[in-house]
Structures are given as structure tokens and as C-alpha cells.
PDB file of C-alpha atoms in Angstrom:
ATOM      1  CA  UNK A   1       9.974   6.090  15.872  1.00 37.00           C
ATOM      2  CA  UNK A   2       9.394   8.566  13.348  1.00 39.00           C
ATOM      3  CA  UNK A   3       7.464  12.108  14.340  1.00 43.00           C
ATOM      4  CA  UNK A   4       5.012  12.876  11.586  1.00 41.00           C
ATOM      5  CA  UNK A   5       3.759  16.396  12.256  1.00 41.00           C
ATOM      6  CA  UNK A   6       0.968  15.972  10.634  1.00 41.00           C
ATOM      7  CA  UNK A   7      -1.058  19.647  10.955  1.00 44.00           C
ATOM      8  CA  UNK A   8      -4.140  18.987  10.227  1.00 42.00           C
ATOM      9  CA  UNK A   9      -6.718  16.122   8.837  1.00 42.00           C
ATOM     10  CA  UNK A  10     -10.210  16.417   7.964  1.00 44.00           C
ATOM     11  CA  UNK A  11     -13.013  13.715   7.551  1.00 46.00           C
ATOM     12  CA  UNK A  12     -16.694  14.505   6.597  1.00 46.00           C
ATOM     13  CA  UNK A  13     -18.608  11.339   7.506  1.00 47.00           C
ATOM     14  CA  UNK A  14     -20.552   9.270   5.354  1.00 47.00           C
ATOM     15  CA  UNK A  15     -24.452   9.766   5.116  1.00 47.00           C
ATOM     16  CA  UNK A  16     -26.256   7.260   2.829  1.00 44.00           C
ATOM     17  CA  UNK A  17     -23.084   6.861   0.407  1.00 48.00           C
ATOM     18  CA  UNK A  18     -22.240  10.991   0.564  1.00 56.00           C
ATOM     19  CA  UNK A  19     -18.694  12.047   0.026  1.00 78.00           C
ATOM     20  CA  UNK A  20     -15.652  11.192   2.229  1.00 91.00           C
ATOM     21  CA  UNK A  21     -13.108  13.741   1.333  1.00 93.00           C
ATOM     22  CA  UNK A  22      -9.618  14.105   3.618  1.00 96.00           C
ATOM     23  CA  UNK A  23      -7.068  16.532   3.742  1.00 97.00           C
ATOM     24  CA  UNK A  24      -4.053  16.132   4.943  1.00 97.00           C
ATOM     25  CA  UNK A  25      -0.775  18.519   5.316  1.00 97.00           C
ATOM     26  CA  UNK A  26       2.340  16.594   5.547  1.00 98.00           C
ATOM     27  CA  UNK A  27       6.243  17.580   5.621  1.00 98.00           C
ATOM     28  CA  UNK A  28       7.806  16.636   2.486  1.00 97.00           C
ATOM     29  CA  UNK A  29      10.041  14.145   3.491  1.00 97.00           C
ATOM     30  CA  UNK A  30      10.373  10.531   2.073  1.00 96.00           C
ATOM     31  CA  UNK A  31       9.425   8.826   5.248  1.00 96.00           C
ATOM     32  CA  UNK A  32       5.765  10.562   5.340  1.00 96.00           C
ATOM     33  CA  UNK A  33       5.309   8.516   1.786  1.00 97.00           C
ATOM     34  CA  UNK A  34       3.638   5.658   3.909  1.00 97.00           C
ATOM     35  CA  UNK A  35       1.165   8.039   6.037  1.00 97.00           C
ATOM     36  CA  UNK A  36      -0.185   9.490   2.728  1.00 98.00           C
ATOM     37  CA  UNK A  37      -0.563   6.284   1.493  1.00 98.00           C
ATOM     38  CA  UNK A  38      -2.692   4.532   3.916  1.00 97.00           C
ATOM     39  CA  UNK A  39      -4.649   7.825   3.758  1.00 97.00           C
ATOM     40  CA  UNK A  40      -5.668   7.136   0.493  1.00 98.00           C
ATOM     41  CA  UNK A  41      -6.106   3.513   0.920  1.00 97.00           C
ATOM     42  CA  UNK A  42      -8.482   4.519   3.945  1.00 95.00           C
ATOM     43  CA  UNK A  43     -10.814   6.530   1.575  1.00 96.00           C
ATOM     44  CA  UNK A  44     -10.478   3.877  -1.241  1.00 96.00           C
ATOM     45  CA  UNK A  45     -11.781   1.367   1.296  1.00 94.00           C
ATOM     46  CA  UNK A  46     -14.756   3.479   2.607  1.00 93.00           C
ATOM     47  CA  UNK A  47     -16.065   3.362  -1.389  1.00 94.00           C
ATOM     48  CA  UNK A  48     -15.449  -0.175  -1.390  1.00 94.00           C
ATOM     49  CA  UNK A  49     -12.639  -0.367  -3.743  1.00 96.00           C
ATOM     50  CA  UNK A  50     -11.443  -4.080  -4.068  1.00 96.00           C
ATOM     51  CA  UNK A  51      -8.099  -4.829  -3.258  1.00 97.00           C
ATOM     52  CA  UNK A  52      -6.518  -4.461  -6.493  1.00 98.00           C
ATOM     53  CA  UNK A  53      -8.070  -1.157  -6.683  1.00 97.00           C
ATOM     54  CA  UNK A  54      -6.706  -0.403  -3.153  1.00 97.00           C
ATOM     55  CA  UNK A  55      -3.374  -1.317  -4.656  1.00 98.00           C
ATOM     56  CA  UNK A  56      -3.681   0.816  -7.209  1.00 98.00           C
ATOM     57  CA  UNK A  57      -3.894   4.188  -5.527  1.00 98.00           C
ATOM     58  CA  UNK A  58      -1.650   3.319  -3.331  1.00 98.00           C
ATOM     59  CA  UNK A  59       1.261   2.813  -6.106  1.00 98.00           C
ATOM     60  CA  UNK A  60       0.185   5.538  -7.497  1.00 98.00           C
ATOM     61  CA  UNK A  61      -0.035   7.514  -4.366  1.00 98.00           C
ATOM     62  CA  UNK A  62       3.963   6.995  -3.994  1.00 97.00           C
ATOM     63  CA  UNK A  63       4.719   7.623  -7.265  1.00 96.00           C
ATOM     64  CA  UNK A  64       3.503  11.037  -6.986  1.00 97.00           C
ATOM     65  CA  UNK A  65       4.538  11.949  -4.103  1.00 97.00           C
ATOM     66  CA  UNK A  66       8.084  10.750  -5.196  1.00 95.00           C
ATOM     67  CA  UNK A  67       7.697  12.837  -7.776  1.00 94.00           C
ATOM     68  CA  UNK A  68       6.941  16.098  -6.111  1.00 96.00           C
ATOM     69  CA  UNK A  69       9.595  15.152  -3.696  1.00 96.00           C
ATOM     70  CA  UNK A  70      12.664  15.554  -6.591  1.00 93.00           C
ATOM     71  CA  UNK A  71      11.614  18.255  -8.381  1.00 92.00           C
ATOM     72  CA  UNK A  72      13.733  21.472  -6.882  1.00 92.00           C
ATOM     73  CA  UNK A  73      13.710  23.759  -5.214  1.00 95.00           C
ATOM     74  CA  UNK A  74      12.743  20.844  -2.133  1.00 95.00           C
ATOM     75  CA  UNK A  75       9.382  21.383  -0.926  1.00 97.00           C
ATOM     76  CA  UNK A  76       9.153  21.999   3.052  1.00 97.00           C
ATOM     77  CA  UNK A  77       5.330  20.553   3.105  1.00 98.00           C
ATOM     78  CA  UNK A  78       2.647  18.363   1.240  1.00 98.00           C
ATOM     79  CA  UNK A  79      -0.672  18.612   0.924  1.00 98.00           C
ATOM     80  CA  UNK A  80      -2.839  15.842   0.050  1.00 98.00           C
ATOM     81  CA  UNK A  81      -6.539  16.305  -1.181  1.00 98.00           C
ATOM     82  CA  UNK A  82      -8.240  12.527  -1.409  1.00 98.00           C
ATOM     83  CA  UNK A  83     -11.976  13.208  -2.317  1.00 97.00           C
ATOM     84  CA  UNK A  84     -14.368   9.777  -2.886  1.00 95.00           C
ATOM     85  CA  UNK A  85     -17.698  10.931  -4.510  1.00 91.00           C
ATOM     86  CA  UNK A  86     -20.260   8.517  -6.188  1.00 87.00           C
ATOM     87  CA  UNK A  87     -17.553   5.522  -6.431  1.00 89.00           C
ATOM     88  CA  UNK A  88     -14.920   7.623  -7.844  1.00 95.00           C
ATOM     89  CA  UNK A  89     -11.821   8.390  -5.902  1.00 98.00           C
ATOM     90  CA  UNK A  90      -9.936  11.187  -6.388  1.00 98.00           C
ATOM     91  CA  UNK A  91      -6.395  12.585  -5.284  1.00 98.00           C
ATOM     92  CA  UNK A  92      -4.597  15.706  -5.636  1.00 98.00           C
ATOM     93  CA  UNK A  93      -1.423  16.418  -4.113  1.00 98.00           C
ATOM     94  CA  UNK A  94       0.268  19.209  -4.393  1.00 98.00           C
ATOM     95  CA  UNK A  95       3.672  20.698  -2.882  1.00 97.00           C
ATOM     96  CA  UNK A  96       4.123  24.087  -1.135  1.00 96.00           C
ATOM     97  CA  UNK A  97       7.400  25.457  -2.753  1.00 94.00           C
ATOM     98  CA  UNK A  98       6.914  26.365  -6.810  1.00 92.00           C
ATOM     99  CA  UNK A  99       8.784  23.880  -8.972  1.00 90.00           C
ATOM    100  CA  UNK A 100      11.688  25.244 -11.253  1.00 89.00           C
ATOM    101  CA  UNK A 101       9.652  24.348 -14.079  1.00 89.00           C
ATOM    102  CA  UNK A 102       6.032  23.179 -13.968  1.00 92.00           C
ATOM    103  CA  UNK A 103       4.605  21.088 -15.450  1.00 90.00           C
ATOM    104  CA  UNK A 104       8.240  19.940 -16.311  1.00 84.00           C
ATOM    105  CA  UNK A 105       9.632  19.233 -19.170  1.00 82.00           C
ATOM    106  CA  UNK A 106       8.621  15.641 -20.968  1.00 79.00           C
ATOM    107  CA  UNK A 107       6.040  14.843 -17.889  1.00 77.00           C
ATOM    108  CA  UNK A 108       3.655  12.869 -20.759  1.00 76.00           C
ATOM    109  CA  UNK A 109       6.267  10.629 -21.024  1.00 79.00           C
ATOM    110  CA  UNK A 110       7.950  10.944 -17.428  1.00 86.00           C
ATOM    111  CA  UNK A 111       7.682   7.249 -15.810  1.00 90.00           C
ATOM    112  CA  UNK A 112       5.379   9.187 -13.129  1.00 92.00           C
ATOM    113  CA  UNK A 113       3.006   9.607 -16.659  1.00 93.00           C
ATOM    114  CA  UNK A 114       3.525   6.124 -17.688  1.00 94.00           C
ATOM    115  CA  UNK A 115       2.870   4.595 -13.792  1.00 96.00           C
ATOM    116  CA  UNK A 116      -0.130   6.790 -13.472  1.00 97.00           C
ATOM    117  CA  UNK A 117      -2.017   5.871 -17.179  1.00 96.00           C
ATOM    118  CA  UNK A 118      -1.566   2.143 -15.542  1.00 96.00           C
ATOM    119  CA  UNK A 119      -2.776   2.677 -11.957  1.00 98.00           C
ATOM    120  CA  UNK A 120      -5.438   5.535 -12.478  1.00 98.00           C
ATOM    121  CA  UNK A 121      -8.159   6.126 -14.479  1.00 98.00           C
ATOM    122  CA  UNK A 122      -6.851   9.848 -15.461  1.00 97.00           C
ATOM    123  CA  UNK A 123      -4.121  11.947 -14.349  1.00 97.00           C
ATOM    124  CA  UNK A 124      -2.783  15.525 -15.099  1.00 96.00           C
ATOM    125  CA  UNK A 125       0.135  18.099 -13.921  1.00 96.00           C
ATOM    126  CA  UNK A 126      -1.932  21.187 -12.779  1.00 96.00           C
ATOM    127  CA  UNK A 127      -1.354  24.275 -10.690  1.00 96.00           C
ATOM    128  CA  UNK A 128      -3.805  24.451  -7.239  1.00 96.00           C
ATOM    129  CA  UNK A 129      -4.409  26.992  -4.548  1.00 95.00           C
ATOM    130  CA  UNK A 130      -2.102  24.289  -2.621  1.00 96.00           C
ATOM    131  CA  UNK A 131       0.691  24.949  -5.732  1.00 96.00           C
ATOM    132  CA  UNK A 132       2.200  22.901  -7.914  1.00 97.00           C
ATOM    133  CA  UNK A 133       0.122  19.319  -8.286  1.00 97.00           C
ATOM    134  CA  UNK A 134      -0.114  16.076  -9.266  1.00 97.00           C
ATOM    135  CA  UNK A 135      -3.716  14.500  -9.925  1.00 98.00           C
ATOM    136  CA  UNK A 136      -5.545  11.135 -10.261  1.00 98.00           C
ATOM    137  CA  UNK A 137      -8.614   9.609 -10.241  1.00 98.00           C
ATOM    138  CA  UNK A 138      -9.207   5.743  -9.567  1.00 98.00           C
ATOM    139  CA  UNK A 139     -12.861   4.777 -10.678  1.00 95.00           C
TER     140      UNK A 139
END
């Protein structure tokens, strides 16, 4: 069995079709991948994605956090922002430790790009609070 460490997670409740927005701080490992996942899947589901929308941010939901996994230096934590207003979902995650080089160099035609402009709606490289961050939004 794996030990998660999860530090934190916050859910504001629905009222009358009101925002569900999560956060979640995760250590960067590869075997958190599925946790974050099913995070975002859980918030896709409470806007009543279908399934192939479900899908969607879940691919996508690895694919960027594979991607902040092998940039160096290693991140030591995650942090994952999933925030489902008015029917649109959307997911920032961003990693603790500043990348060598940010946004790095070719990411519009990186296969994270290319896998994102399939499975998302939009998506953009950006600096947070969090640091260094990958975002999407799934409509």
C-alpha cells in the first residue's frame, strides 16, 4: 500500500449549481498521478460531465502532471487547483520547485501541447502563486 501524504484538500459544497472548487497538495512522485486524477474526475462528475468528458480530464490530468514531474530540478510537492464554475471545469497544477526554464523551450509543440489542444478546451504554461503551472479548461 502506497502512503499518499496528502496535506490538505478543500471542498466548498454545491448550492443550487454554485462552484465546487478542490485543492489538493500532493508529493511529486509518479505514483500520486492516480489520486490527482480521480480528483479531477470527482469535480468533472459533480458538473455532470459525460463520460467521454470525464475521460478527457483525466488524460489530460496525467499528462500534465507527467510533465511537471520531468522538468528539473525534481519538484518535492504538487499542487492541484480543480475549479468547476457554470459547467466549465478548470485545472491548474502547478509544482513547488522553479523549473530550469519555464515555460520551456518548444512547449507549443511539446506532445504535453499537442495532448492538451485534443483533451481540453484551452491550455497554457503560466507562472502561479503555487509556481511554475500547467493549465486547462474542459467545457
Amino acid at each position: 500500500m502506497v502512503e499518499t501524504s496528502l496535506k490538505s484538500m478543500t471542498n466548498v459544497p454545491l448550492d443550487d449549481g454554485g462552484p465546487c472548487t478542490v485543492t489538493v497538495w500532493a508529493p511529486a512522485r509518479p505514483d500520486i498521478v492516480h489520486v490527482l486524477r480521480g480528483v479531477v474526475a470527482s469535480v468533472a462528475s459533480v458538473l455532470n460531465f459525460d463520460y467521454d468528458r470525464i475521460n478527457d480530464v483525466r488524460l489530460a490530468t496525467s499528462e500534465v502532471v507527467a510533465h511537471l514531474l520531468e522538468e528539473t530540478p525534481p519538484p518535492e510537492t504538487l499542487v492541484l487547483r480543480a475549479d468547476g464554475t457554470g459547467g466549465r471545469l478548470d485545472v491548474v497544477v502547478a509544482r513547488d520547485t522553479p523549473a530550469e526554464d519555464w515555460p520551456p523551450t518548444g512547449a507549443r509543440r511539446s506532445l504535453t501541447s499537442l495532448m492538451l489542444r485534443s483533451l481540453a478546451d484551452s491550455s497554457q504554461f503560466e507562472q502561479t502563486d503555487d509556481g511554475h503551472a500547467i493549465r486547462f479548461v474542459k467545457y
